Structures are given as structure tokens and as C-alpha cells.
Short mmCIF file of C-alpha atoms and ligand atoms in Angstrom, two decimals:
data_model
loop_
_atom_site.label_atom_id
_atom_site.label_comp_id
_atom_site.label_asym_id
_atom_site.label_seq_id
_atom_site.Cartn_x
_atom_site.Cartn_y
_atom_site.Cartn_z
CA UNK Q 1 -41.27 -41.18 78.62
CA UNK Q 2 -42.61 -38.05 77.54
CA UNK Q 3 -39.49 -36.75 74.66
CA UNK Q 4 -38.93 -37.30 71.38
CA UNK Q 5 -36.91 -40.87 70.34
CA UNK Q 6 -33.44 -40.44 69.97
CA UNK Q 7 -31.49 -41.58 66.71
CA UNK Q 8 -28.04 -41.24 67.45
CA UNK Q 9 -25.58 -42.19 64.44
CA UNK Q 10 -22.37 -43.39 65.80
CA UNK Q 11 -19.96 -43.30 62.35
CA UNK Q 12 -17.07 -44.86 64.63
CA UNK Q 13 -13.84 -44.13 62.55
CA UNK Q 14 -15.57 -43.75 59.15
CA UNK Q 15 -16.12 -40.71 56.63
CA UNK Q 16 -13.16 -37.96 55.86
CA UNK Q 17 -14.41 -34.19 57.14
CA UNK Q 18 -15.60 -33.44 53.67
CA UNK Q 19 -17.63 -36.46 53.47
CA UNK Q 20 -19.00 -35.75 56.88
CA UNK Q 21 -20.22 -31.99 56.29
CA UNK Q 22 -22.00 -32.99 52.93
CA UNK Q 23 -23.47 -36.27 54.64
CA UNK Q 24 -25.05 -34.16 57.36
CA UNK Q 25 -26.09 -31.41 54.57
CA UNK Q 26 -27.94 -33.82 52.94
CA UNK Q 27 -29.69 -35.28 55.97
CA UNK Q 28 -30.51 -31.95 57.15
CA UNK Q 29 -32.49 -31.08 53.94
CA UNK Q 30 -34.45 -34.43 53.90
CA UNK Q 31 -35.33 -34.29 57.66
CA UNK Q 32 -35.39 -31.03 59.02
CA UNK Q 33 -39.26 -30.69 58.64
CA UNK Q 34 -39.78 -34.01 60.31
CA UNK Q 35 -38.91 -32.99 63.70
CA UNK Q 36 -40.26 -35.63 65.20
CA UNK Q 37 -37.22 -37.49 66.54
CA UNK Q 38 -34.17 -36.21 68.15
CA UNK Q 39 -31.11 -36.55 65.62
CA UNK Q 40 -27.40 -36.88 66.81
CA UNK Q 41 -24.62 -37.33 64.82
CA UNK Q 42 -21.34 -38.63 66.50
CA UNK Q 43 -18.53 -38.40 63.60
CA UNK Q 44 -15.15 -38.82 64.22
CA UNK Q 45 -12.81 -35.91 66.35
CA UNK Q 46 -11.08 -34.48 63.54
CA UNK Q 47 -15.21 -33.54 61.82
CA UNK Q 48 -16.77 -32.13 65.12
CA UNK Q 49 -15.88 -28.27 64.30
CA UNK Q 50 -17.08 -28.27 60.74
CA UNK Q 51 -20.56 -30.27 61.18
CA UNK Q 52 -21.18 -28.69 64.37
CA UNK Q 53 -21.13 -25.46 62.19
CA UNK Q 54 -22.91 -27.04 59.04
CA UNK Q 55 -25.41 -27.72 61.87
CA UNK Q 56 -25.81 -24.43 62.97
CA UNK Q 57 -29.71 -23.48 64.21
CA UNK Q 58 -31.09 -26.69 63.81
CA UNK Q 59 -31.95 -29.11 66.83
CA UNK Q 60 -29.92 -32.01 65.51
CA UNK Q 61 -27.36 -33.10 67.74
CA UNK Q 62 -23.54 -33.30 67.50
CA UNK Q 63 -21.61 -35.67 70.00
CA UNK Q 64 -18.12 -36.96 69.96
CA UNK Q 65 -17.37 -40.78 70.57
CA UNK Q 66 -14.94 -40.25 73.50
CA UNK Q 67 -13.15 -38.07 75.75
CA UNK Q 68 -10.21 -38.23 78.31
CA UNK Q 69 -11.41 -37.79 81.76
CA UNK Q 70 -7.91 -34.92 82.46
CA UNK Q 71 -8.27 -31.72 82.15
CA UNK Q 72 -5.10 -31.36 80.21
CA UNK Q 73 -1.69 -33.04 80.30
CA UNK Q 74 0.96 -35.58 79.15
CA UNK Q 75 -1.69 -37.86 77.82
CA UNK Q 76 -0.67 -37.86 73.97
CA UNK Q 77 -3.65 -38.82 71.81
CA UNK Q 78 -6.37 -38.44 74.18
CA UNK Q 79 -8.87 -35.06 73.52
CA UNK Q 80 -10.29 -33.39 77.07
CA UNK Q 81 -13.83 -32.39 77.57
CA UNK Q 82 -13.12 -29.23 77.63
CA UNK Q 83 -11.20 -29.45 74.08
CA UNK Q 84 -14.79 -31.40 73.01
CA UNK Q 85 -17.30 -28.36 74.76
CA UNK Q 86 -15.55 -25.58 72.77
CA UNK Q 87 -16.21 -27.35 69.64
CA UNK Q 88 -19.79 -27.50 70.03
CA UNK Q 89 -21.12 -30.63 70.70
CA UNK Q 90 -23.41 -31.42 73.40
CA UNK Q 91 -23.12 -35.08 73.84
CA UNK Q 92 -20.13 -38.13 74.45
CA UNK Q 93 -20.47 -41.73 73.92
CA UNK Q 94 -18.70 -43.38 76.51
CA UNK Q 95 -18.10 -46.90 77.38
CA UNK Q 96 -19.03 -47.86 73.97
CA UNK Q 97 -18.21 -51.90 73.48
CA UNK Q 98 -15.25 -50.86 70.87
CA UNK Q 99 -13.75 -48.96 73.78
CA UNK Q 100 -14.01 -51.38 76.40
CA UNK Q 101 -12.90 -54.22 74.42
CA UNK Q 102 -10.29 -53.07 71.67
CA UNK Q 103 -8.56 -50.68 74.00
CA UNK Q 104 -9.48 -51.80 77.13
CA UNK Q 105 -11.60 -49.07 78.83
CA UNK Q 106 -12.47 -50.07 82.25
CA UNK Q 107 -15.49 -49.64 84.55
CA UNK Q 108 -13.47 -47.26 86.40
CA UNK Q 109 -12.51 -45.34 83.36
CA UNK Q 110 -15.83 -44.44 82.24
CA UNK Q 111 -17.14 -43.88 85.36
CA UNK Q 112 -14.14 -41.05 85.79
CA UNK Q 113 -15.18 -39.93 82.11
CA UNK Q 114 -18.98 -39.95 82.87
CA UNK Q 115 -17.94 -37.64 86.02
CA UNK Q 116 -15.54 -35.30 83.54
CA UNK Q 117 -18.35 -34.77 80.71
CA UNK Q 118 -21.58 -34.51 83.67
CA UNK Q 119 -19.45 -31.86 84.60
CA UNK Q 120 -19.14 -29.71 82.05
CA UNK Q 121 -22.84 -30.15 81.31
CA UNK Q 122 -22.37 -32.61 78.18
CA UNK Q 123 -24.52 -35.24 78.05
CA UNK Q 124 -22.64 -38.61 78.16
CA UNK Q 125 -24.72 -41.53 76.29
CA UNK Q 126 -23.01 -44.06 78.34
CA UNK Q 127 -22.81 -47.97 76.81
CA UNK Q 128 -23.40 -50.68 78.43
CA UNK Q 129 -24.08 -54.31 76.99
CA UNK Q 130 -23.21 -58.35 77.74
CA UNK Q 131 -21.16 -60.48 75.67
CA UNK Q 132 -22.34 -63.69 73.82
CA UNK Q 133 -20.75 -65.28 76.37
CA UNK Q 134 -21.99 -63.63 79.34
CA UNK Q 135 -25.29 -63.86 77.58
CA UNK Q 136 -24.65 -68.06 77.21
CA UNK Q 137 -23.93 -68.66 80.88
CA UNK Q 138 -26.58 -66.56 81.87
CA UNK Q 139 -24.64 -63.31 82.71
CA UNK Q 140 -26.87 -60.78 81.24
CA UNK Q 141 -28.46 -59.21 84.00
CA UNK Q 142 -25.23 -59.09 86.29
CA UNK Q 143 -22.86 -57.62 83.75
CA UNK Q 144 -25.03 -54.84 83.44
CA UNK Q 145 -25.64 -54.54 86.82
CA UNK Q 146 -22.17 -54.10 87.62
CA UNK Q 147 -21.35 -51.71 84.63
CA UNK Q 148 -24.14 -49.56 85.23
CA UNK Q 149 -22.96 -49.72 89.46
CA UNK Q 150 -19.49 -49.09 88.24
CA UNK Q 151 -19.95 -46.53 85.72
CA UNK Q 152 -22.58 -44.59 87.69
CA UNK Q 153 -20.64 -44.10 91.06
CA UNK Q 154 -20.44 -41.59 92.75
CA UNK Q 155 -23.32 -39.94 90.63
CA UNK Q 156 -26.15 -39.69 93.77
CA UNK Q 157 -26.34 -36.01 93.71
CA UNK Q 158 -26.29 -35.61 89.92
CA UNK Q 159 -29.36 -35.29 87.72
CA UNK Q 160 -30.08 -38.54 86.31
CA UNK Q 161 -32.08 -36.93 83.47
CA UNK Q 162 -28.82 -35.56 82.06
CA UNK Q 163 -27.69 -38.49 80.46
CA UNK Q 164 -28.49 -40.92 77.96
CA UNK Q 165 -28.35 -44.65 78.02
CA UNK Q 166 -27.62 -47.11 75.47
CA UNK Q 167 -27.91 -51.07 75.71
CA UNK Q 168 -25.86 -52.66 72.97
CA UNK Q 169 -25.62 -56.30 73.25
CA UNK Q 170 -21.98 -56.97 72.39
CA UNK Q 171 -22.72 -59.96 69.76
CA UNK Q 172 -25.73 -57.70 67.88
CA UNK Q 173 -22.60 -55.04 67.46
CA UNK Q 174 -21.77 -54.82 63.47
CA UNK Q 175 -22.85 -58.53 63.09
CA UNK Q 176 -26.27 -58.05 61.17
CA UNK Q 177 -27.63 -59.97 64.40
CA UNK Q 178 -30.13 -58.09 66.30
CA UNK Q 179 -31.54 -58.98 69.24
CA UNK Q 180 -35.10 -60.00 69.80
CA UNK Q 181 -37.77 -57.70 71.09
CA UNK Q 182 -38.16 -60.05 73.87
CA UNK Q 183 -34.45 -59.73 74.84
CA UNK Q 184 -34.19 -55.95 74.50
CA UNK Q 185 -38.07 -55.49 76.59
CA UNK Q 186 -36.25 -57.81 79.31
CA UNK Q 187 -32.72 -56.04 79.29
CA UNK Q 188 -34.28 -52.40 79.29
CA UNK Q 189 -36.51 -53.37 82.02
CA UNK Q 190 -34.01 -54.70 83.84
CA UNK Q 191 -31.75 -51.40 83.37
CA UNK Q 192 -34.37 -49.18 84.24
CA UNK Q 193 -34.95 -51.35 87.37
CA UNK Q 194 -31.15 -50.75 88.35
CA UNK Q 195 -31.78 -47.10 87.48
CA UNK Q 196 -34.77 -47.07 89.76
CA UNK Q 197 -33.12 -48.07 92.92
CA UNK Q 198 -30.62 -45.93 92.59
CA UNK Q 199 -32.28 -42.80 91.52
CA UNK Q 200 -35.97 -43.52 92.40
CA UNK Q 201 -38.70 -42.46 90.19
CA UNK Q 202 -36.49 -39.90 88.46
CA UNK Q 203 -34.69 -42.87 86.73
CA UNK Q 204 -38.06 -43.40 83.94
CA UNK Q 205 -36.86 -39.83 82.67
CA UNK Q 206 -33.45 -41.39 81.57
CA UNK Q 207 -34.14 -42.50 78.16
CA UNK Q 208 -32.57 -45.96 77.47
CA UNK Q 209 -30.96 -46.60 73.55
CA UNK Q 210 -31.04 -49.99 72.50
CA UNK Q 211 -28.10 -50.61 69.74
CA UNK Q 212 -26.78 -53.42 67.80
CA UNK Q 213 -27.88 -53.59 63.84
CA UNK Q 214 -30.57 -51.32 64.23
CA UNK Q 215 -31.64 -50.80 60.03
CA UNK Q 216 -34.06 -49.59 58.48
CA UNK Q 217 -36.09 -53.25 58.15
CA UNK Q 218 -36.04 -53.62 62.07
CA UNK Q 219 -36.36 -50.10 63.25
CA UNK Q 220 -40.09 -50.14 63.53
CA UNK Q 221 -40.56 -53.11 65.20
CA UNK Q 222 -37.52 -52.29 68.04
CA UNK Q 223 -38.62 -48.90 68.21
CA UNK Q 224 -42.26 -50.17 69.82
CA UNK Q 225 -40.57 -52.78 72.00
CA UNK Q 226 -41.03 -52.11 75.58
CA UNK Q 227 -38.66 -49.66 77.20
CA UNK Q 228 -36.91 -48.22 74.09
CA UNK Q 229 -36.31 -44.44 73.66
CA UNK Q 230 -34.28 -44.50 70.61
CA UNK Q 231 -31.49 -46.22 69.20
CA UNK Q 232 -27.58 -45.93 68.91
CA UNK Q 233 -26.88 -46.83 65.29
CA UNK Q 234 -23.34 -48.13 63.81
CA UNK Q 235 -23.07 -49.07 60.32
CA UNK Q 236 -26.92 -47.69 59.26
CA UNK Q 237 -25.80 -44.38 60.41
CA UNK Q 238 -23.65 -43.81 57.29
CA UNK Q 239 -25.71 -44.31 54.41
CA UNK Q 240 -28.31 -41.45 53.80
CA UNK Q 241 -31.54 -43.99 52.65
CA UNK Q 242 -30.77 -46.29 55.90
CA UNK Q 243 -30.41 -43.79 58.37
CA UNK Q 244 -33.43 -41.35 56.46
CA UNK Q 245 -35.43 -44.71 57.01
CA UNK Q 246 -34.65 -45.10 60.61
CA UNK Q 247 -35.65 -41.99 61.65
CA UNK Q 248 -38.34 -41.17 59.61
CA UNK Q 249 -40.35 -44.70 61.47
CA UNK Q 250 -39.22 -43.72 64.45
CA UNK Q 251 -40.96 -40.26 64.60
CA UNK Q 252 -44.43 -42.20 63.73
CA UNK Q 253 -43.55 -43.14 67.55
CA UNK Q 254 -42.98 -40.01 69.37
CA UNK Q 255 -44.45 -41.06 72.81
CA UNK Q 256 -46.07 -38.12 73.73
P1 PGA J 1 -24.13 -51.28 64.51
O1 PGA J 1 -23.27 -50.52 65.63
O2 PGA J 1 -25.40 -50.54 64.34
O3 PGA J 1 -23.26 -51.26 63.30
O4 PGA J 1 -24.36 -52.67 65.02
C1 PGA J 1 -23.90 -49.98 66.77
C2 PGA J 1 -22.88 -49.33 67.64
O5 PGA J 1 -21.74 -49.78 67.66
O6 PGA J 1 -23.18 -48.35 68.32
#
């Protein structure tokens, strides 16, 4: 692939709006001259105003960590694309493991979501990843399979070089486990292979996250694994000398 890696920080439900805005400050100062990598920041709803503005005329990215696939409606809770777009941000994680297995997200849920945020030209950076279990009784490569058929229906016309990927292997999620560069070569392969057939050679544009305790002690060596564009990061994502580390050895590989 011929871009920049990705970093994408996904703070989940962490850091108040104040906390947010001077995080990102801070971030900006130490890495705005090392453009290298492509920086998102995902915080939570209730920050997306404020560090989109903090953000102002930069390139770093701002993305949200959901949306509701309505327009607008009796859906108490739930925040529409629309709602997201006027704040600013460019990008949605959807799918995300936490979604699909704390509140029950299904296939056909994100693939309606995916639809809602192509749609009004957000990027989604849509999740996919196998269990421990699935990955015991040699599920791997059919679970994603059918998450990447489910959540991508429908999309044949659509420009697969508007969205983002991310492989997260369910038990490397938060647990300090990360998965081997053998296992992430082998799983992005096989992604990109399902992303082949279905959208020809287009599909090598799509870059392909991998997630799951990304730090800044394995980021170099994941970052050169076969197949890896960037990374989704949880935990790493909210400490300034973790997340500094990250990218800054991930723009050494800018695959030009
Ligand atoms: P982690 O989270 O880096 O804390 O494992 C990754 C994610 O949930 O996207």
C-alpha cells in the first residue's frame, strides 16, 4: 500500500472533555512535525466537538466509536451520523468487539451502520476479529469470513478504498496478549483475500489495522509484519509516552 500507517487511538469510555482537549494538545505539539503516520483519535461522544476544534488545520484525525444507523427518531441514547458529521469527525469505528459482545451488535447491525456512515462520506474503520474460542476449534478464518460477508453486504457499488479495516483478535483485546506476527501475517492475508474476491484488485488499497495490545515494545515489530497498515490501539492510546512511542516507530515505516 502506497499511504501513510494509520495509528488510530480508540480511548473507549475513558478521559473527561477537559482531559481529552489537553491530551490531544499535547500530542499535537510532540508530533505534528513527524507527519509521517496518519493520527486518529476516537474519544468518547460527549469530547468530539471540542478536540475536533483543538484539532483544527492539522491532518490528525477525529472519529467517533459508534453511530446509530437512523436518521433520527425514538431511539433514546443512540447518536445518528448525521449528529456525528456536523461535529467534525471524519471517521466511525464500528463493529468494534466491545460492541458486538457487551451490547450485542449484530452482523446485520453493522452492516446497516457501515451503509449509514459510507453514506455520508465518513469513513467507517469497521472491526472484525475471532474469539479464543473460535480461534481453539479452528474458527479463525470462517468467523471472519462471515463478518466481513455480513458486514460488507450490499457494498458492490461502493468504493472499497473508503474504509478502513481493523483485525482485533478478541482474546489480544485489553489482555496484554498480543498476537504473533505469524498469526496477524496469516489473518490479514486471509482478510485481504476475502476483500479481493469481492472487490478485485481494488481491495490492496483498503488498508487493514491489526489491534489487540499494540504498545510501544511491540509496535515495531507488528508494524513490519506482513499485511499491516496501522494499528487500532485501546489502552496505549491514553498515555502520551505510549502512544508518542507508537507512532513515532511506525512512521520509520511509511511504505512508500
Ligand atoms: P487494546 O484495545 O489496545 O487495549 O488491546 C484495542 C481495541 O480495543 O481497539
Amino acid at each position: 500500500m502506497n499511504t501513510k500507517p494509520i495509528v488510530a487511538g480508540n480511548w473507549k469510555m475513558n478521559k473527561s472533555g477537559e482531559e481529552g482537549v489537553s491530551f490531544v494538545g499535547k500530542i499535537k505539539n510532540r508530533i505534528l512535525d513527524k507527519a509521517e503516520a496518519k493520527v486518529i483519535f476516537c474519544p468518547p461522544f460527549t469530547s468530539l466537538f471540542s478536540i475536533v476544534k483543538t484539532l483544527n488545520g492539522t491532518d490528525f484525525g477525529v472519529g467517533a466509536q459508534n453511530a446509530h444507523f437512523e436518521v433520527e427518531g425514538a431511539y433514546t441514547g443512540e447518536i445518528s451520523v448525521g449528529m456525528l458529521k456536523s461535529t467534525g469527525v471524519q471517521y466511525v469505528i464500528l463493529g468494534h468487539s466491545e460492541r458486538r459482545h457487551i451490547f450485542g451488535e449484530t452482523d446485520v447491525w453493522i452492516n446497516k451502520k457501515i451503509h449509514a456512515v459510507l453514506n455520508a462520506e465518513l469513513v467507517p474503520i469497521f472491526c472484525i476479529g475471532e474469539t479464543l474460542d473460535d480461534r481453539k476449534s479452528n474458527q479463525t478464518t470462517q468467523v471472519l469470513e462471515n463478518q466481513i460477508n455480513l458486514g460488507l453486504q450490499g457494498m458492490d457499488s461502493i468504493d472499497p478504498v473508503k474504509m478502513i479495516i481493523a483485525y482485533e483478535p478478541v482474546w489480544a483485546i485489553g489482555t496484554g496478549e498480543t498476537a504473533s506476527s505469524d498469526q496477524v501475517a496469516r489473518a490479514h492475508g486471509y482478510v485481504q483475500s476475502i476483500l479481493e474476491r469481492m472487490f478485485g484488485q481494488i481491495a490492496h488499497e483498503v488498508p487493514i489495522l491489526y489491534g489487540g495490545s499494540v504498545n510501544e515494545n511491540n509496535a515495531t515489530e507488528l508494524i513490519q509484519t506482513d499485511g499491516v497498515d496501522g494499528f487500532l490501539v485501546g489502552g496505549a492510546s491514553l498515555k502520551e509516552e505510549s502512544f508518542c512511542g507508537i507512532v513515532e516507530q511506525v512512521s520509520k515505516f511509511y511504505k512508500r
